[in-house]
mmCIF file of N, CA and C in Angstrom:
data_model
loop_
_atom_site.group_PDB
_atom_site.id
_atom_site.type_symbol
_atom_site.label_atom_id
_atom_site.label_comp_id
_atom_site.label_asym_id
_atom_site.label_seq_id
_atom_site.Cartn_x
_atom_site.Cartn_y
_atom_site.Cartn_z
ATOM 1 N N MET A 1 -18.923 36.440 129.831
ATOM 2 C CA MET A 1 -20.051 34.982 130.252
ATOM 3 C C MET A 1 -21.100 35.290 130.504
ATOM 4 N N GLU A 2 -21.386 36.851 131.359
ATOM 5 C CA GLU A 2 -23.279 37.544 132.268
ATOM 6 C C GLU A 2 -23.744 38.010 130.665
ATOM 7 N N ASN A 3 -23.002 37.867 129.401
ATOM 8 C CA ASN A 3 -23.657 38.494 128.638
ATOM 9 C C ASN A 3 -24.985 37.297 128.061
ATOM 10 N N LYS A 4 -23.826 35.645 128.139
ATOM 11 C CA LYS A 4 -24.264 34.499 127.397
ATOM 12 C C LYS A 4 -25.689 33.963 128.404
ATOM 13 N N ILE A 5 -25.779 34.757 130.353
ATOM 14 C CA ILE A 5 -26.211 34.100 131.114
ATOM 15 C C ILE A 5 -27.554 34.726 130.658
ATOM 16 N N ARG A 6 -26.782 36.002 130.131
ATOM 17 C CA ARG A 6 -28.499 37.208 130.359
ATOM 18 C C ARG A 6 -29.398 37.009 129.046
ATOM 19 N N ALA A 7 -28.384 36.616 127.869
ATOM 20 C CA ALA A 7 -29.138 36.073 126.368
ATOM 21 C C ALA A 7 -30.298 34.666 127.299
ATOM 22 N N LEU A 8 -28.854 33.583 127.140
ATOM 23 C CA LEU A 8 -29.985 32.527 127.346
ATOM 24 C C LEU A 8 -31.351 32.932 128.137
ATOM 25 N N SER A 9 -31.308 33.840 130.039
ATOM 26 C CA SER A 9 -32.683 33.878 130.230
ATOM 27 C C SER A 9 -33.362 33.876 129.216
ATOM 28 N N GLU A 10 -32.827 35.369 128.189
ATOM 29 C CA GLU A 10 -34.398 36.488 127.719
ATOM 30 C C GLU A 10 -34.594 34.585 127.038
ATOM 31 N N GLU A 11 -34.189 34.443 126.372
ATOM 32 C CA GLU A 11 -34.520 32.917 125.470
ATOM 33 C C GLU A 11 -35.674 32.356 126.377
ATOM 34 N N ILE A 12 -35.253 31.532 127.485
ATOM 35 C CA ILE A 12 -36.212 31.231 127.768
ATOM 36 C C ILE A 12 -36.847 32.076 127.948
ATOM 37 N N LEU A 13 -37.500 32.771 128.950
ATOM 38 C CA LEU A 13 -38.310 34.083 129.384
ATOM 39 C C LEU A 13 -38.751 33.320 128.359
ATOM 40 N N GLY A 14 -38.778 33.550 126.655
ATOM 41 C CA GLY A 14 -39.921 34.152 125.840
ATOM 42 C C GLY A 14 -40.078 32.617 125.595
ATOM 43 N N MET A 15 -39.592 31.559 124.868
ATOM 44 C CA MET A 15 -40.025 30.343 125.465
ATOM 45 C C MET A 15 -41.395 29.812 126.360
ATOM 46 N N LYS A 16 -41.472 30.216 127.327
ATOM 47 C CA LYS A 16 -42.104 30.512 128.259
ATOM 48 C C LYS A 16 -43.138 30.957 127.803
ATOM 49 N N HIS A 17 -43.228 32.254 127.665
ATOM 50 C CA HIS A 17 -44.384 33.303 127.131
ATOM 51 C C HIS A 17 -45.420 32.230 126.173
ATOM 52 N N ARG A 18 -44.434 31.946 125.176
ATOM 53 C CA ARG A 18 -45.264 31.479 123.911
ATOM 54 C C ARG A 18 -46.138 30.300 124.299
ATOM 55 N N LEU A 19 -45.339 29.135 125.289
ATOM 56 C CA LEU A 19 -45.147 28.263 125.867
ATOM 57 C C LEU A 19 -47.082 28.854 126.025
ATOM 58 N N ALA A 20 -46.816 29.471 127.432
ATOM 59 C CA ALA A 20 -48.204 30.271 127.808
ATOM 60 C C ALA A 20 -49.054 30.686 127.168
ATOM 61 N N HIS A 21 -49.078 31.563 125.760
ATOM 62 C CA HIS A 21 -49.957 31.478 124.716
ATOM 63 C C HIS A 21 -50.182 30.568 124.123
ATOM 64 N N PHE A 22 -50.195 29.194 124.053
ATOM 65 C CA PHE A 22 -50.149 28.115 123.289
ATOM 66 C C PHE A 22 -50.911 27.361 124.502
ATOM 67 N N MET A 23 -51.061 27.442 126.043
ATOM 68 C CA MET A 23 -51.538 26.847 126.570
ATOM 69 C C MET A 23 -52.960 28.112 126.459
ATOM 70 N N ASN A 24 -52.527 28.903 126.834
ATOM 71 C CA ASN A 24 -54.631 29.149 126.241
ATOM 72 C C ASN A 24 -55.200 29.180 125.681
ATOM 73 N N CYS A 25 -54.216 29.530 124.296
ATOM 74 C CA CYS A 25 -55.391 28.264 123.280
ATOM 75 C C CYS A 25 -55.702 27.319 122.725
ATOM 76 N N GLU A 26 -55.499 26.856 124.123
ATOM 77 C CA GLU A 26 -56.546 25.024 124.765
ATOM 78 C C GLU A 26 -55.679 24.297 123.477
ATOM 79 N N VAL A 27 -54.387 24.186 123.132
ATOM 80 C CA VAL A 27 -52.872 23.319 122.329
ATOM 81 C C VAL A 27 -52.721 22.119 123.495
ATOM 82 N N SER A 28 -53.205 21.226 122.837
ATOM 83 C CA SER A 28 -52.782 19.844 123.019
ATOM 84 C C SER A 28 -52.269 20.006 124.385
ATOM 85 N N ASP A 29 -51.410 18.743 125.422
ATOM 86 C CA ASP A 29 -50.540 18.554 126.052
ATOM 87 C C ASP A 29 -49.013 17.986 125.051
ATOM 88 N N GLU A 30 -49.297 16.632 123.877
ATOM 89 C CA GLU A 30 -49.014 15.861 123.731
ATOM 90 C C GLU A 30 -47.804 17.415 123.147
ATOM 91 N N SER A 31 -48.351 17.895 121.584
ATOM 92 C CA SER A 31 -48.097 18.717 121.018
ATOM 93 C C SER A 31 -47.050 20.047 121.701
ATOM 94 N N LEU A 32 -47.406 20.246 122.807
ATOM 95 C CA LEU A 32 -46.187 20.803 123.593
ATOM 96 C C LEU A 32 -45.270 20.357 123.821
ATOM 97 N N LYS A 33 -45.183 19.388 124.255
ATOM 98 C CA LYS A 33 -44.391 18.852 124.966
ATOM 99 C C LYS A 33 -42.536 18.934 124.319
ATOM 100 N N PRO A 34 -42.574 19.024 123.020
ATOM 101 C CA PRO A 34 -41.416 19.444 122.233
ATOM 102 C C PRO A 34 -40.207 20.692 123.145
ATOM 103 N N LEU A 35 -41.704 21.797 123.283
ATOM 104 C CA LEU A 35 -41.486 23.059 123.859
ATOM 105 C C LEU A 35 -40.867 23.383 124.981
ATOM 106 N N ARG A 36 -41.719 22.258 126.264
ATOM 107 C CA ARG A 36 -41.440 22.506 127.983
ATOM 108 C C ARG A 36 -39.601 21.730 127.535
ATOM 109 N N ASP A 37 -39.428 20.916 126.739
ATOM 110 C CA ASP A 37 -38.898 19.778 126.980
ATOM 111 C C ASP A 37 -37.231 20.838 126.293
ATOM 112 N N SER A 38 -37.715 20.993 125.669
ATOM 113 C CA SER A 38 -36.641 22.254 125.233
ATOM 114 C C SER A 38 -36.915 23.821 126.526
ATOM 115 N N ILE A 39 -37.450 24.182 127.156
ATOM 116 C CA ILE A 39 -36.930 25.168 128.146
ATOM 117 C C ILE A 39 -36.082 24.366 129.186
ATOM 118 N N GLN A 40 -36.766 23.456 129.178
ATOM 119 C CA GLN A 40 -36.306 22.142 130.375
ATOM 120 C C GLN A 40 -34.721 22.109 130.098
ATOM 121 N N GLU A 41 -34.211 22.174 129.010
ATOM 122 C CA GLU A 41 -32.908 21.422 128.624
ATOM 123 C C GLU A 41 -32.239 22.616 128.850
ATOM 124 N N LYS A 42 -33.028 24.294 128.179
ATOM 125 C CA LYS A 42 -32.586 25.410 128.418
ATOM 126 C C LYS A 42 -32.459 26.253 129.620
ATOM 127 N N GLN A 43 -33.315 25.800 130.633
ATOM 128 C CA GLN A 43 -32.735 25.823 131.704
ATOM 129 C C GLN A 43 -31.703 25.368 132.697
ATOM 130 N N THR A 44 -31.571 24.050 131.989
ATOM 131 C CA THR A 44 -30.424 23.885 132.903
ATOM 132 C C THR A 44 -29.612 24.128 132.686
ATOM 133 N N ARG A 45 -29.179 23.916 131.631
ATOM 134 C CA ARG A 45 -27.484 24.417 130.490
ATOM 135 C C ARG A 45 -27.742 25.760 131.635
ATOM 136 N N LEU A 46 -28.443 26.664 132.095
ATOM 137 C CA LEU A 46 -28.903 28.468 132.257
ATOM 138 C C LEU A 46 -27.952 28.269 133.274
ATOM 139 N N LEU A 47 -28.394 26.847 134.603
ATOM 140 C CA LEU A 47 -28.275 26.396 136.357
ATOM 141 C C LEU A 47 -26.274 26.231 136.378
ATOM 142 N N GLU A 48 -26.000 25.523 134.559
ATOM 143 C CA GLU A 48 -24.764 25.410 134.904
ATOM 144 C C GLU A 48 -23.826 26.117 134.197
ATOM 145 N N MET A 49 -24.132 26.848 133.227
ATOM 146 C CA MET A 49 -23.986 28.783 133.582
ATOM 147 C C MET A 49 -22.377 28.931 134.067
ATOM 148 N N ILE A 50 -24.403 29.661 135.222
ATOM 149 C CA ILE A 50 -24.232 30.298 136.523
ATOM 150 C C ILE A 50 -22.881 30.193 136.945
ATOM 151 N N GLY A 51 -23.565 28.111 137.819
ATOM 152 C CA GLY A 51 -22.182 27.168 138.576
ATOM 153 C C GLY A 51 -20.847 27.706 137.959
ATOM 154 N N ASP A 52 -20.914 27.485 136.377
ATOM 155 C CA ASP A 52 -19.704 28.034 136.258
ATOM 156 C C ASP A 52 -19.370 28.858 136.615
ATOM 157 N N SER A 53 -20.255 29.995 136.194
ATOM 158 C CA SER A 53 -19.938 31.193 136.333
ATOM 159 C C SER A 53 -19.091 31.887 137.920
ATOM 160 N N ASN A 54 -19.852 30.849 138.947
ATOM 161 C CA ASN A 54 -19.366 31.384 139.945
ATOM 162 C C ASN A 54 -17.731 30.987 140.920
ATOM 163 N N GLU A 55 -18.176 29.673 139.924
ATOM 164 C CA GLU A 55 -16.944 29.151 140.905
ATOM 165 C C GLU A 55 -15.728 29.931 139.878
ATOM 166 N N SER A 56 -15.300 30.496 138.827
ATOM 167 C CA SER A 56 -14.330 30.593 138.537
ATOM 168 C C SER A 56 -14.323 32.128 139.226
ATOM 169 N N ASN A 57 -15.692 33.101 139.671
ATOM 170 C CA ASN A 57 -15.751 33.978 140.841
ATOM 171 C C ASN A 57 -15.230 33.407 141.985
ATOM 172 N N ASN A 58 -15.020 32.620 142.443
ATOM 173 C CA ASN A 58 -15.152 31.805 143.869
ATOM 174 C C ASN A 58 -12.744 32.366 143.695
ATOM 175 N N GLU A 59 -12.262 32.037 142.250
ATOM 176 C CA GLU A 59 -11.543 31.089 142.234
ATOM 177 C C GLU A 59 -10.199 32.550 142.373
ATOM 178 N N LYS A 60 -10.620 33.226 141.585
ATOM 179 C CA LYS A 60 -10.445 34.493 141.581
ATOM 180 C C LYS A 60 -9.851 35.262 143.033
#
């Protein structure tokens, strides 16, 4: 589980770097919406994975 959490966290970080790059290029907000939405979805999934991991650790 830790490897999956780490991989997803790194993927989100890369997407945020890409978003920052596009924002510096003055790309329209409308064209950045899919990337922002994808980042939000992945962050939500990451938080769920962390929560699941914490629950399984508490059960031990």
